[in-house]
Amino acid sequence: MAKLLLKAEQPLVFERDYRYDNSESAFAMHAFISPTLYLYLECSPDCHYRVEYAFNSCKQEDELRKQLANYSFKGRTIESALQPDFSTFYTNVLRVQQAKHIYSLQA
């Protein structure tokens, strides 16, 4: 749903499926970051999911918050403050991650 809401802006995004690659984290499952939205999904060894998210002047924030609220993770949905700030975190991700995981959403 997030990609559908964001695609009109055609942002440059990082998206990676970690389910079959635990080189960065044994618990990571999926990551998605755009200039305005950060989503990170992980699964603990006892099969409990956790969603970490953050917004940065996101026009679709209200709708995305509603979508997040629709999923019951029993308190394991955590809003994060990215360090040192959202924009720097996003820029750093684009700089260090492999190009094959970076693309522009198309409208």
Coordinates of C-alpha atoms in Angstrom, one line a residue:
M1 CA 0.0 0.0 0.0
A2 CA 2.8 2.4 0.8
K3 CA 4.3 2.1 -2.7
L4 CA 0.9 2.8 -4.3
L5 CA 0.5 6.0 -2.1
L6 CA 4.0 7.3 -2.8
K7 CA 4.4 6.5 -6.5
A8 CA 2.8 9.7 -7.7
E9 CA 5.9 11.5 -6.3
Q10 CA 8.2 9.1 -8.1
P11 CA 10.7 9.1 -5.3
L12 CA 14.1 7.3 -5.3
V13 CA 13.7 4.4 -2.8
F14 CA 15.7 1.7 -1.3
E15 CA 13.9 -1.6 -0.9
R16 CA 15.4 -4.9 0.1
D17 CA 14.1 -8.4 0.9
Y18 CA 16.3 -9.9 3.5
R19 CA 14.5 -13.2 4.0
Y20 CA 17.1 -15.2 2.1
D21 CA 20.1 -13.0 2.9
N22 CA 21.0 -12.5 6.6
S23 CA 24.4 -10.9 5.9
E24 CA 23.3 -7.7 7.6
S25 CA 21.0 -9.1 10.3
A26 CA 19.7 -12.6 11.2
F27 CA 16.3 -11.1 12.0
A28 CA 15.7 -8.6 9.1
M29 CA 13.0 -9.5 6.7
H30 CA 12.3 -6.4 4.6
A31 CA 13.3 -2.7 4.4
F32 CA 11.8 0.2 2.5
I33 CA 12.9 3.8 2.7
S34 CA 11.9 6.8 0.6
P35 CA 12.6 10.5 1.3
T36 CA 9.4 10.5 3.4
L37 CA 8.8 7.0 4.8
Y38 CA 10.9 4.4 6.5
L39 CA 9.6 0.8 7.1
Y40 CA 11.6 -2.1 8.5
L41 CA 10.3 -5.5 9.3
E42 CA 12.0 -8.1 11.3
C43 CA 11.1 -11.5 12.9
S44 CA 12.6 -12.7 16.2
P45 CA 13.7 -16.3 16.7
D46 CA 10.4 -17.1 18.4
C47 CA 8.5 -15.9 15.3
H48 CA 7.3 -12.5 16.6
Y49 CA 7.2 -9.7 14.0
R50 CA 8.3 -6.2 14.7
V51 CA 7.7 -3.2 12.4
E52 CA 9.8 -0.1 12.8
Y53 CA 8.7 3.0 10.9
A54 CA 9.3 6.8 10.6
F55 CA 7.8 9.7 8.6
N56 CA 9.5 12.8 7.2
S57 CA 6.9 15.4 6.0
C58 CA 5.0 12.6 4.3
K59 CA 1.8 13.8 2.6
Q60 CA 0.3 10.3 3.0
E61 CA 1.2 9.9 6.7
D62 CA -2.4 9.8 8.0
E63 CA -3.4 7.1 5.5
L64 CA -0.2 5.1 6.2
R65 CA -0.8 5.3 10.0
K66 CA -4.3 3.9 9.4
Q67 CA -2.8 1.1 7.4
L68 CA -0.2 0.3 10.2
A69 CA -3.0 0.4 12.8
N70 CA -4.9 -2.3 10.8
Y71 CA -2.1 -4.8 11.5
S72 CA -2.0 -6.3 15.0
F73 CA 1.6 -6.8 16.1
K74 CA 0.6 -6.6 19.8
G75 CA 2.8 -3.6 20.6
R76 CA 5.6 -4.5 18.2
T77 CA 4.9 -1.6 15.9
I78 CA 7.5 1.1 16.8
E79 CA 7.9 4.6 15.6
S80 CA 11.6 5.5 15.4
A81 CA 13.5 8.7 15.3
L82 CA 16.2 8.1 12.7
Q83 CA 19.7 9.2 13.5
P84 CA 21.1 11.8 13.1
D85 CA 17.9 12.8 11.3
F86 CA 15.6 11.3 8.7
S87 CA 17.1 13.1 5.7
T88 CA 20.7 12.2 6.6
F89 CA 19.7 8.6 7.3
Y90 CA 18.1 8.3 3.9
T91 CA 21.1 9.8 2.1
N92 CA 23.4 7.5 3.9
V93 CA 21.3 4.4 3.0
L94 CA 21.5 5.4 -0.7
R95 CA 25.2 5.9 -0.4
V96 CA 26.1 2.6 1.2
Q97 CA 23.6 0.1 -0.2
Q98 CA 24.0 -1.8 -3.4
A99 CA 22.5 0.0 -6.5
K100 CA 20.4 -3.1 -7.3
H101 CA 18.2 -2.3 -4.3
I102 CA 17.7 1.4 -5.2
Y103 CA 15.1 2.5 -7.8
S104 CA 12.6 5.1 -8.6
L105 CA 8.9 4.4 -8.0
Q106 CA 7.0 5.0 -11.2
A107 CA 3.5 6.6 -11.5

